[in-house]
Amino acid sequence: MMYEGKSLSVSMTDNGIAELVFDAQGSVNKFDAQTVSELDQATVAIAAADGVKGVLVRSAKSTFIVGADITEFTALFSMPENEVLAWVAKTSQVFDRFEDLPFPTIVAINGFALGGGCEMALAGDLRIADVTARIGLPEVKLGLMPGFGGTVRLPRLIGSDNALEWMTTGRDRDAQKALHEGAVDAVVAPDNLHNAARKMLQSAIDGKLDWQARRAAKLAPLQLNANEAMMSFSTAAAMVAAQAGKHYPAPHKMVETVQKAASSGREGALKLENEGFVALAKTDACQAQVGIFLADQLVKAKGKKMAKAATKEVKQHAVLGAGIMGGGIAYQGAVKGVNTIMKDIAQAALDLGLAEAAKILSKGMQRGKVDAKTMASTLNNIVPTLDMKAIKDADLIIEAVVENPNVKASVLKETEQTVADDAIICSNTSTISINRLAQSLDKPERFCGMHFFNPVHKMPLVEIIRGEKTSESTIASVVAATLKMGKTPIVVNDCPGFFVNRVLFPYFAGFSRLLIDGADFTAVDKVMEKVFGWPMGPAYLLDVVGMDTSDHASGVMSDGIPERMQKIDNDPVTLLYTNKRLGQKNGKGFYNYGTDKRGKPTKVAAPEAYALFKDHVAPSKEFDKEDIIARVMIPMANEAIRCLEEGIVGSAAEADMALLYGLGFPPFRGGIFRYIETMGLDNFVALADKYASLGPVYQISDGVREMAASGKSYFA
C-alpha cells in the first residue's frame, strides 16, 4: 500500500499504474477537511514513489464523490474574510498538485460526481464515466461558485458558453450529455468501467493519447478572440439577469469571474476564483441557501428516522372527496405505484378528479417527463367509485371533502365504521382542529391531519398534524406513506391553522391593515415580489387562495386565537368576499383575470376592487418599501416564533423548510427564522417595537426579547 487514510488509499498495480481509491467511512464520499488533507498526502506519496507511470482515480462506492461537506461551511464562512480566502486557496492548491503529477491521470466516474467531486474529475487528464454517472457543479444552489478550480478548468475543457450554462444553472449532466459536450472522454457500461479506464490510461502511458496537450489546455488562457469573448460573456450575463434576477449574486459572479480570468493562465484564474468564492461566502444569500441545504438535510433525516419506526405497511390508499384537490392527492399516490381508491358521492366530482390526474400526466408528456407507460399505469392505479364499501381494504384513508367541520366529522365517522381496525385515517384540512375532528372517532389514536398544498403535484410539503390522542405509530406510518408519495413530511402539533396557515394569516392581516391605512395593493404586491422576493404578493396570493377560503380560514383563526387574530373591521378581503369577488376561481378579486387575443392569461388591477374599498380605507398614501415589508413580515415572524416557543413546530429548521416548501418563501432569504437571524435578533426586536402600537400581531414575545438580550440563536 503506497498510502492509506480513512477516506482514501493508494496502491500500486500492474504496469506502473497507481490506483487512488476513494472509500470514506460513511455511506458516500465527500470532500471534508480530512479527505482534502488525505488527497494531498496521497499526491505527495505518489509523486515520491518509484515506478509510477500513471494514476487511476476511482470510487469503491456506488457513487464517485457527492461534493464538499456542507456541514463544515457554517463555521468556516463565519471566519474573517482573509482566513476564508487562505482556506480556499490552500484547498484549491491540493487539486493543482494532483493535476501537476508528472505522468498521465484518469478519473473513472460512477454515479454522482458533483461539486468538489466534479472538480476532482476535472483535475485529471482523462475522464471516463459509466452510464450511471451524473456530473455537475451545483454550487450556485448554495449561493456559491466552484472553489476548487471548477471555473478555471471546465471553461477550458468544454468552452465558456457550455461551462457557464453548467455552473449558473447548477444542473448536472448524464454521462452521454457530458460526453457530447466534451466533459468526459468515453462512456462505458458499469461492469466495464475499471477495465476501460485502465486501458485508456495505458494508451496515454504508451503515447497513443496526448495527455500533455490536454493538460496544457487547462493551464492556458481561454482560446477566445475579442469578438468571441464579447459575444460569449454578454450572452451569459443577459441569460443570468433574466433567469436569476438581482437577488442571487452567485451566477452573476461566475460570469464576471470567468470573463476576467479568460486571458489568464491557471494561477491567475484560480486567484480570481478564490476571491469570488470568498465574496459570495460572505453574502446573506449564501448564508441563507447553505442554511436551506442543512435544514433540508435535517428534515429528510428526521422523516427517514420516523419512517423506519413504522409498523404498518401502506399498500392501498383511499381518497374521500374527488375534484381538483382529491384528484391531485390520488394522482400523487398513483404515480408512485400505490393503488388508490378515489371515492365521492357525485359522478361529476369523480370525473373532475380523474380529469385532474390526466391533465397533470398530459402536461408531463408534452414536456417529455412522462411516457405513455407511466400515464397508463398511473391512471390504472386510480379506481373511482361512488360506493363507500370499496374503501374497506384501504390501509390509509385521506379525507379531502369540503372544509366544514360537521361534514368532515360525519365522513370520518362513516369511514371508521367501514375500514379495518388497523387502517389509518387522515384529514386533509387547512385549518380545522384535528383534536376537534378526532372527537367523532372511536379510535382517535389512529387519526391525524395530512395537509396537502395546492397544486398537490407541484408543492413538496405535506404538513402532518399530531392530535392529542394520535399515536406515534400512526405518525410514523403516515410519514412513511408521505415519503413514498414523493413529498416532504413535516410533523407539527395541532393548533388553529397548524403551522403554515397560522403564520400566513397574520401576514394577510398586516396586508389588510396596510390597505386600510391607504396603501395601494398593487404597490404592496410589487414590493413583496420584486424587493422581498415572494413568488406572489399578498393580493395576488389571496386571489389564488380564494376570498371564500381566506374568509373562512380567518374566521377559524379568530375563534382559535382571539387575542391576536380577531377579524378586522372593514377587511378588504371580507369586502371582496361579500361582493362575490372570489379571486381566480371566478375571474375577479383584487385583480381581474382573463385572456388576451393570443389566449394567454391576463391579470389587471380591478377598478371594481378600488371602488369597493374607497369608503372603507384611508385616502391613498405612498408607503416606503421597508415600511411595507416590515408591516407584513413582522406579524408572520412573530407568529412563527410563538409556534416554536409553544412546540407547534419542532425546530427553526423545520419551520423554515415548511414555509419554503408550503408557501414559496424566497430561498435567498432562507426561511422565516433565517430572515430574522440575518436581520439580527436585537434589530428585529427594535423593528417590532417600532410597530407595536399597530396591534398584538406586532408585539413580540418575552422569549424573543430574552434571546436577543442574551445573544442566543434559533439555530444553536
Short mmCIF file of N, CA and C in Angstrom, two decimals, residues 634-689:
data_model
loop_
_atom_site.label_atom_id
_atom_site.label_comp_id
_atom_site.label_asym_id
_atom_site.label_seq_id
_atom_site.Cartn_x
_atom_site.Cartn_y
_atom_site.Cartn_z
N ILE A 634 -43.41 41.32 9.96
CA ILE A 634 -43.30 41.22 11.42
C ILE A 634 -44.39 40.31 12.00
N PRO A 635 -45.66 40.46 11.57
CA PRO A 635 -46.68 39.55 12.11
C PRO A 635 -46.38 38.08 11.81
N MET A 636 -45.89 37.78 10.59
CA MET A 636 -45.54 36.40 10.25
C MET A 636 -44.40 35.90 11.13
N ALA A 637 -43.37 36.72 11.28
CA ALA A 637 -42.21 36.33 12.09
C ALA A 637 -42.61 36.11 13.54
N ASN A 638 -43.41 37.01 14.08
CA ASN A 638 -43.84 36.87 15.48
C ASN A 638 -44.62 35.58 15.71
N GLU A 639 -45.50 35.25 14.76
CA GLU A 639 -46.31 34.04 14.95
C GLU A 639 -45.46 32.79 14.79
N ALA A 640 -44.48 32.83 13.90
CA ALA A 640 -43.56 31.70 13.74
C ALA A 640 -42.79 31.47 15.03
N ILE A 641 -42.34 32.55 15.65
CA ILE A 641 -41.61 32.45 16.92
C ILE A 641 -42.50 31.84 18.00
N ARG A 642 -43.75 32.28 18.06
CA ARG A 642 -44.67 31.73 19.06
C ARG A 642 -44.91 30.24 18.82
N CYS A 643 -45.01 29.84 17.54
CA CYS A 643 -45.21 28.42 17.23
C CYS A 643 -44.02 27.59 17.71
N LEU A 644 -42.82 28.13 17.56
CA LEU A 644 -41.63 27.41 18.02
C LEU A 644 -41.61 27.35 19.55
N GLU A 645 -41.93 28.46 20.19
CA GLU A 645 -41.94 28.52 21.66
C GLU A 645 -42.99 27.58 22.25
N GLU A 646 -44.12 27.42 21.56
CA GLU A 646 -45.21 26.57 22.06
C GLU A 646 -45.03 25.10 21.67
N GLY A 647 -44.01 24.80 20.88
CA GLY A 647 -43.78 23.41 20.46
C GLY A 647 -44.69 22.95 19.34
N ILE A 648 -45.31 23.88 18.62
CA ILE A 648 -46.15 23.51 17.48
C ILE A 648 -45.27 22.92 16.37
N VAL A 649 -44.11 23.55 16.15
CA VAL A 649 -43.14 23.06 15.18
C VAL A 649 -41.87 22.69 15.95
N GLY A 650 -41.17 21.67 15.48
CA GLY A 650 -40.08 21.10 16.26
C GLY A 650 -38.80 21.90 16.30
N SER A 651 -38.52 22.68 15.26
CA SER A 651 -37.25 23.41 15.21
C SER A 651 -37.36 24.57 14.23
N ALA A 652 -36.43 25.51 14.33
CA ALA A 652 -36.37 26.62 13.39
C ALA A 652 -36.13 26.11 11.98
N ALA A 653 -35.31 25.07 11.85
CA ALA A 653 -35.02 24.49 10.53
C ALA A 653 -36.29 23.95 9.89
N GLU A 654 -37.10 23.22 10.66
CA GLU A 654 -38.35 22.68 10.12
C GLU A 654 -39.32 23.80 9.76
N ALA A 655 -39.35 24.84 10.57
CA ALA A 655 -40.22 25.98 10.27
C ALA A 655 -39.81 26.63 8.95
N ASP A 656 -38.50 26.82 8.76
CA ASP A 656 -38.02 27.43 7.53
C ASP A 656 -38.38 26.59 6.31
N MET A 657 -38.19 25.27 6.41
CA MET A 657 -38.49 24.40 5.28
C MET A 657 -39.99 24.33 5.00
N ALA A 658 -40.80 24.39 6.05
CA ALA A 658 -42.25 24.35 5.87
C ALA A 658 -42.72 25.56 5.05
N LEU A 659 -42.19 26.74 5.35
CA LEU A 659 -42.60 27.94 4.61
C LEU A 659 -41.99 27.97 3.22
N LEU A 660 -40.80 27.43 3.08
CA LEU A 660 -40.16 27.35 1.77
C LEU A 660 -40.95 26.42 0.85
N TYR A 661 -41.29 25.22 1.35
CA TYR A 661 -41.97 24.21 0.54
C TYR A 661 -43.48 24.40 0.48
N GLY A 662 -44.06 25.06 1.48
CA GLY A 662 -45.51 25.23 1.52
C GLY A 662 -46.01 26.53 0.95
N LEU A 663 -45.18 27.60 1.06
CA LEU A 663 -45.61 28.93 0.61
C LEU A 663 -44.71 29.53 -0.45
N GLY A 664 -43.53 28.94 -0.68
CA GLY A 664 -42.61 29.54 -1.63
C GLY A 664 -41.82 30.69 -1.04
N PHE A 665 -41.50 30.62 0.27
CA PHE A 665 -40.69 31.66 0.91
C PHE A 665 -39.42 31.84 0.08
N PRO A 666 -38.99 33.09 -0.16
CA PRO A 666 -37.83 33.32 -1.03
C PRO A 666 -36.58 32.57 -0.58
N PRO A 667 -36.06 31.67 -1.40
CA PRO A 667 -34.89 30.87 -0.99
C PRO A 667 -33.68 31.71 -0.61
N PHE A 668 -33.48 32.84 -1.27
CA PHE A 668 -32.30 33.65 -0.96
C PHE A 668 -32.40 34.29 0.43
N ARG A 669 -33.58 34.22 1.03
CA ARG A 669 -33.73 34.70 2.42
C ARG A 669 -33.70 33.54 3.42
N GLY A 670 -33.81 32.29 2.92
CA GLY A 670 -33.53 31.13 3.75
C GLY A 670 -34.64 30.64 4.66
N GLY A 671 -35.80 31.29 4.67
CA GLY A 671 -36.86 30.90 5.60
C GLY A 671 -37.08 31.99 6.64
N ILE A 672 -38.17 31.88 7.38
CA ILE A 672 -38.55 32.95 8.29
C ILE A 672 -37.55 33.14 9.43
N PHE A 673 -37.03 32.06 9.99
CA PHE A 673 -36.07 32.21 11.09
C PHE A 673 -34.71 32.67 10.58
N ARG A 674 -34.31 32.22 9.40
CA ARG A 674 -33.05 32.71 8.81
C ARG A 674 -33.17 34.20 8.50
N TYR A 675 -34.35 34.62 8.06
CA TYR A 675 -34.61 36.04 7.78
C TYR A 675 -34.46 36.87 9.06
N ILE A 676 -35.04 36.37 10.15
CA ILE A 676 -34.94 37.08 11.43
C ILE A 676 -33.48 37.15 11.88
N GLU A 677 -32.76 36.04 11.77
CA GLU A 677 -31.37 36.00 12.26
C GLU A 677 -30.43 36.79 11.36
N THR A 678 -30.72 36.85 10.07
CA THR A 678 -29.91 37.67 9.17
C THR A 678 -30.05 39.14 9.55
N MET A 679 -31.28 39.53 9.90
CA MET A 679 -31.52 40.89 10.37
C MET A 679 -30.81 41.13 11.70
N GLY A 680 -30.72 40.08 12.52
CA GLY A 680 -30.18 40.20 13.87
C GLY A 680 -31.33 40.27 14.85
N LEU A 681 -31.34 39.42 15.87
CA LEU A 681 -32.46 39.38 16.81
C LEU A 681 -32.68 40.72 17.50
N ASP A 682 -31.57 41.39 17.85
CA ASP A 682 -31.73 42.69 18.50
C ASP A 682 -32.36 43.71 17.55
N ASN A 683 -31.98 43.65 16.27
CA ASN A 683 -32.58 44.56 15.28
C ASN A 683 -34.05 44.22 15.04
N PHE A 684 -34.36 42.91 15.04
CA PHE A 684 -35.75 42.51 14.85
C PHE A 684 -36.61 43.01 16.01
N VAL A 685 -36.11 42.87 17.23
CA VAL A 685 -36.85 43.34 18.41
C VAL A 685 -37.11 44.84 18.30
N ALA A 686 -36.08 45.58 17.91
CA ALA A 686 -36.22 47.04 17.79
C ALA A 686 -37.24 47.40 16.70
N LEU A 687 -37.20 46.67 15.59
CA LEU A 687 -38.13 46.95 14.49
C LEU A 687 -39.57 46.63 14.91
N ALA A 688 -39.77 45.49 15.56
CA ALA A 688 -41.11 45.12 16.00
C ALA A 688 -41.64 46.12 17.02
N ASP A 689 -40.77 46.54 17.91
CA ASP A 689 -41.19 47.52 18.92
C ASP A 689 -41.66 48.82 18.27
#
